[in-house]
Amino acid sequence: MNNDLIHDPNGGMPRLLEIMRRLRDPETGCPWDLEQTFATIAPYTIEEAYEVSDAIEREAWDELKGELGDLLFQSVFHAQMATEAGLFSFDEVADGMSDKMVARHPHVFGDESRDKSADQQTRDWETIKATERAAKAERGVLDGVALGLPALLRAVKLQKRAARVGFDWPTTDEVMDKVAEEMDELRQAEDDAHRFEEFGDLLFVMANLGRHMGIDPEAALRAANAKFTRRFRAIEAALAEQGRRPEDSDLQEMDALWDAAKAVEKAQKG
């Protein structure tokens, strides 16, 4: 056990790896950490990735360093469990990522020209990734789109893959028509199971509409969530000035306060 390294404030990556190893030590480690598995840690990994994204979206640069550290720790945790199981080490993770980046950037690390557009680089990137998928025996168009992705993000990735082979509406108008069709089918659904299915279809086609319009549906929904939060807090603040809470109000009054908050936001935007 390297206690000097663990307490070295400038120990960098080796220090973090040693701390993780100690946390998982069967005799002296942390009971909680020892109980964890890939499956139990995975939700935390997803949560930490979102917290990084949230800090960036809020431009909270003072928080970003810590959030990136939390996300890095997730990789270290998974790699330690993999090492214990004889699967791979953290160094192998880092080397594999380095190999991938070198292979995917022949215009930087190889002899290909850098004199090409961003669109051409994107096409080249997709060609390289297709070759990688083929090497993994992922021959289906949709193979390799991770099941654990957020549903809206996965929907867009599935649609993009299908679009590459021509399975896509040519214009946004046709997607709009499909949205209307799915809305009608949702209205006509007669039981919970049918409504569940049609609601999913509507969300899927809305994700496709966003893709056609160049809108990230996940980002758009996050922005809508933030807007709802701002305006509802404005309702709470307005009621608090009267010594009241939302449960002391009614829909008509809160709707009027919502419209007032909306008007203030529009005025502030100029």
Coordinates of C-alpha atoms in Angstrom, one line a residue:
M1 CA 0.0 0.0 0.0
N2 CA 1.4 3.3 -1.1
N3 CA 0.2 5.8 1.6
D4 CA 2.6 8.5 0.5
L5 CA 1.0 8.5 -3.0
I6 CA -2.5 8.5 -1.6
H7 CA -1.8 11.6 0.5
D8 CA 0.3 13.4 -2.3
P9 CA -1.8 16.4 -3.4
N10 CA 0.1 16.4 -6.7
G11 CA -0.2 12.6 -7.3
G12 CA -2.3 13.0 -10.4
M13 CA -3.7 9.9 -12.1
P14 CA -1.5 7.4 -10.3
R15 CA -2.9 8.7 -7.0
L16 CA -6.5 8.3 -8.1
L17 CA -5.9 4.8 -9.3
E18 CA -4.2 3.9 -6.0
I19 CA -7.2 5.3 -4.1
M20 CA -9.6 3.3 -6.1
R21 CA -7.5 0.1 -5.6
R22 CA -7.6 0.7 -1.8
L23 CA -11.3 1.4 -1.8
R24 CA -11.8 -2.1 -3.4
D25 CA -9.2 -3.9 -1.2
P26 CA -11.0 -7.0 0.1
E27 CA -9.6 -6.7 3.6
T28 CA -9.2 -3.0 4.2
G29 CA -11.5 -1.3 1.6
C30 CA -14.8 0.4 1.9
P31 CA -17.7 -2.0 2.4
W32 CA -20.0 0.0 0.1
D33 CA -17.4 0.1 -2.7
L34 CA -16.7 -3.6 -2.4
E35 CA -20.4 -4.4 -2.9
Q36 CA -20.7 -2.6 -6.2
T37 CA -20.8 -4.2 -9.6
F38 CA -20.7 -2.8 -13.2
A39 CA -24.5 -2.8 -13.2
T40 CA -24.9 -0.9 -9.9
I41 CA -22.3 1.7 -10.8
A42 CA -23.6 2.3 -14.4
P43 CA -26.5 4.6 -13.3
Y44 CA -24.0 6.8 -11.4
T45 CA -21.9 7.0 -14.5
I46 CA -24.8 8.2 -16.6
E47 CA -25.7 10.7 -13.8
E48 CA -22.2 12.1 -13.7
A49 CA -22.1 12.6 -17.5
Y50 CA -25.3 14.6 -17.2
E51 CA -23.8 16.7 -14.4
V52 CA -20.8 17.5 -16.7
S53 CA -23.3 18.5 -19.4
D54 CA -25.3 20.6 -17.0
A55 CA -22.2 22.5 -15.8
I56 CA -21.3 23.3 -19.4
E57 CA -24.8 24.4 -20.3
R58 CA -24.9 26.7 -17.3
E59 CA -21.3 27.9 -18.1
A60 CA -20.5 27.0 -14.4
W61 CA -16.8 26.8 -15.1
D62 CA -15.9 26.8 -11.4
E63 CA -18.0 23.5 -11.1
L64 CA -16.8 21.9 -14.3
K65 CA -13.4 20.7 -12.9
G66 CA -15.2 18.8 -10.1
E67 CA -17.8 17.3 -12.4
L68 CA -15.1 16.1 -14.8
G69 CA -13.3 14.6 -11.9
D70 CA -16.5 12.8 -10.8
L71 CA -16.9 11.4 -14.3
L72 CA -13.3 10.3 -14.5
F73 CA -13.7 8.5 -11.2
Q74 CA -16.5 6.5 -12.8
S75 CA -14.1 5.2 -15.5
V76 CA -11.5 4.4 -12.8
F77 CA -14.2 2.5 -10.8
H78 CA -15.2 0.4 -13.8
A79 CA -11.6 -0.2 -14.8
Q80 CA -10.7 -1.4 -11.3
M81 CA -13.6 -3.9 -11.3
A82 CA -12.5 -5.1 -14.7
T83 CA -8.9 -5.5 -13.5
E84 CA -10.2 -7.6 -10.6
A85 CA -12.2 -9.8 -13.0
G86 CA -9.2 -10.2 -15.3
L87 CA -10.9 -8.4 -18.1
F88 CA -8.7 -5.3 -18.8
S89 CA -6.8 -2.6 -16.9
F90 CA -7.1 1.2 -16.9
D91 CA -3.9 1.5 -19.0
E92 CA -5.6 -0.8 -21.6
V93 CA -8.6 1.5 -21.6
A94 CA -6.4 4.5 -22.2
D95 CA -4.3 2.8 -24.9
G96 CA -7.4 1.6 -26.6
M97 CA -8.8 5.1 -26.7
S98 CA -5.5 6.4 -28.0
D99 CA -5.3 3.8 -30.7
K100 CA -8.9 4.7 -31.8
M101 CA -8.2 8.4 -32.0
V102 CA -5.0 7.9 -34.0
A103 CA -6.8 5.6 -36.4
R104 CA -9.8 8.0 -36.8
H105 CA -7.6 11.0 -37.5
P106 CA -5.3 10.0 -40.3
H107 CA -5.4 13.7 -41.4
V108 CA -3.7 14.6 -38.1
F109 CA -1.6 11.6 -37.2
G110 CA -1.1 10.0 -40.6
D111 CA -0.3 11.1 -44.1
E112 CA -3.7 12.2 -45.2
S113 CA -4.3 15.9 -46.1
R114 CA -6.0 18.2 -43.6
D115 CA -7.2 20.3 -46.5
K116 CA -10.9 19.1 -46.5
S117 CA -14.2 20.4 -45.2
A118 CA -15.8 19.5 -41.9
D119 CA -18.5 17.7 -43.9
Q120 CA -15.9 15.6 -45.6
Q121 CA -14.2 14.8 -42.3
T122 CA -17.6 13.7 -40.9
R123 CA -18.1 11.4 -43.8
D124 CA -14.6 10.0 -43.4
W125 CA -15.2 9.5 -39.7
E126 CA -18.4 7.5 -40.4
T127 CA -16.6 5.4 -43.0
I128 CA -13.9 4.5 -40.4
K129 CA -16.5 3.8 -37.7
A130 CA -18.4 1.5 -40.2
T131 CA -15.1 -0.4 -40.8
E132 CA -14.7 -0.7 -37.0
R133 CA -18.3 -2.0 -36.6
A134 CA -17.7 -4.6 -39.4
A135 CA -14.6 -5.8 -37.5
K136 CA -16.8 -6.4 -34.5
A137 CA -19.3 -8.4 -36.7
E138 CA -21.8 -5.6 -36.4
R139 CA -23.2 -5.9 -39.9
G140 CA -26.8 -4.7 -39.3
V141 CA -27.4 -1.0 -40.0
L142 CA -28.6 -0.4 -36.4
D143 CA -26.0 -2.6 -34.7
G144 CA -23.9 -0.9 -32.1
V145 CA -26.3 1.9 -31.1
A146 CA -26.1 1.5 -27.3
L147 CA -29.2 0.4 -25.5
G148 CA -28.3 2.5 -22.4
L149 CA -28.4 5.8 -24.2
P150 CA -31.2 8.3 -23.2
A151 CA -34.2 7.4 -25.2
L152 CA -34.4 10.6 -27.3
L153 CA -30.7 10.5 -28.1
R154 CA -31.0 6.8 -29.1
A155 CA -34.0 7.5 -31.3
V156 CA -32.0 10.2 -33.2
K157 CA -29.0 7.8 -33.6
L158 CA -31.2 5.0 -34.9
Q159 CA -32.9 7.4 -37.3
K160 CA -29.5 8.7 -38.6
R161 CA -28.3 5.2 -39.2
A162 CA -31.4 4.3 -41.2
A163 CA -31.1 7.6 -43.1
R164 CA -27.7 6.6 -44.3
V165 CA -29.2 3.8 -46.4
G166 CA -32.1 5.9 -47.7
F167 CA -34.8 5.0 -45.1
D168 CA -35.8 8.6 -44.4
W169 CA -38.4 11.2 -45.4
P170 CA -37.0 13.6 -47.9
T171 CA -38.5 16.7 -46.5
T172 CA -39.6 18.2 -43.1
D173 CA -43.2 18.6 -44.4
E174 CA -43.6 14.8 -44.6
V175 CA -42.3 14.4 -41.0
M176 CA -44.9 17.1 -39.9
D177 CA -47.6 15.0 -41.6
K178 CA -46.4 12.0 -39.7
V179 CA -46.6 13.9 -36.4
A180 CA -50.2 14.8 -37.1
E181 CA -50.9 11.1 -38.0
E182 CA -49.4 9.8 -34.8
M183 CA -51.3 12.4 -32.8
D184 CA -54.6 11.2 -34.3
E185 CA -53.7 7.6 -33.5
L186 CA -52.9 8.6 -29.9
R187 CA -56.3 10.3 -29.7
Q188 CA -58.0 7.2 -31.0
A189 CA -56.2 4.7 -28.7
E190 CA -58.7 2.8 -26.6
D191 CA -56.8 1.3 -23.8
D192 CA -53.7 1.9 -21.7
A193 CA -51.4 -0.4 -23.7
H194 CA -52.4 1.2 -27.0
R195 CA -52.0 4.7 -25.6
F196 CA -48.5 3.7 -24.3
E197 CA -47.5 2.5 -27.8
E198 CA -48.9 5.5 -29.6
F199 CA -47.3 7.9 -27.2
G200 CA -44.0 6.2 -27.8
D201 CA -44.5 6.5 -31.6
L202 CA -45.3 10.2 -31.2
L203 CA -42.1 10.8 -29.2
F204 CA -40.1 8.9 -31.8
V205 CA -41.4 10.9 -34.7
M206 CA -40.9 14.2 -32.8
A207 CA -37.3 13.2 -32.3
N208 CA -37.1 12.7 -36.1
L209 CA -38.7 16.1 -36.7
G210 CA -36.0 17.6 -34.5
R211 CA -33.3 15.8 -36.6
H212 CA -34.8 17.1 -39.8
M213 CA -34.9 20.7 -38.4
G214 CA -31.4 20.5 -37.1
I215 CA -32.6 20.6 -33.5
D216 CA -31.2 18.4 -30.8
P217 CA -34.4 17.1 -29.1
E218 CA -32.6 16.3 -25.8
A219 CA -31.2 19.8 -25.6
A220 CA -34.6 21.3 -26.6
L221 CA -36.3 19.4 -23.9
R222 CA -33.7 20.4 -21.3
A223 CA -34.3 24.1 -22.3
A224 CA -38.0 23.6 -22.0
N225 CA -37.5 22.1 -18.5
A226 CA -35.4 25.1 -17.5
K227 CA -38.0 27.5 -18.8
F228 CA -40.8 25.7 -17.0
T229 CA -38.7 25.8 -13.8
R230 CA -38.0 29.6 -14.1
R231 CA -41.6 30.5 -14.7
F232 CA -43.0 28.2 -12.0
R233 CA -40.5 29.7 -9.5
A234 CA -41.8 33.2 -10.6
I235 CA -45.3 32.0 -9.7
E236 CA -44.1 30.9 -6.3
A237 CA -42.2 34.2 -5.8
A238 CA -45.3 36.2 -6.7
L239 CA -47.5 34.2 -4.3
A240 CA -44.9 34.3 -1.5
E241 CA -45.0 38.2 -1.6
Q242 CA -48.7 37.7 -0.5
G243 CA -47.7 35.2 2.1
R244 CA -49.2 32.3 0.1
R245 CA -48.1 29.1 -1.6
P246 CA -49.2 27.5 -4.9
E247 CA -51.5 25.1 -3.0
D248 CA -53.3 28.2 -1.7
S249 CA -54.0 29.4 -5.3
D250 CA -55.9 28.0 -8.2
L251 CA -55.2 27.3 -11.9
Q252 CA -56.7 30.5 -13.2
E253 CA -54.5 32.7 -10.9
M254 CA -51.4 30.7 -11.5
D255 CA -51.9 30.7 -15.2
A256 CA -52.2 34.5 -15.1
L257 CA -48.9 34.7 -13.1
W258 CA -47.3 32.4 -15.6
D259 CA -48.3 34.7 -18.4
A260 CA -46.9 37.6 -16.4
A261 CA -43.6 35.8 -16.0
K262 CA -43.6 35.0 -19.7
A263 CA -44.1 38.7 -20.6
V264 CA -41.2 39.7 -18.3
E265 CA -38.9 37.2 -20.0
K266 CA -39.9 38.5 -23.5
A267 CA -39.3 42.1 -22.4
Q268 CA -35.9 41.2 -21.0
K269 CA -35.0 39.6 -24.4
G270 CA -35.7 43.0 -25.9

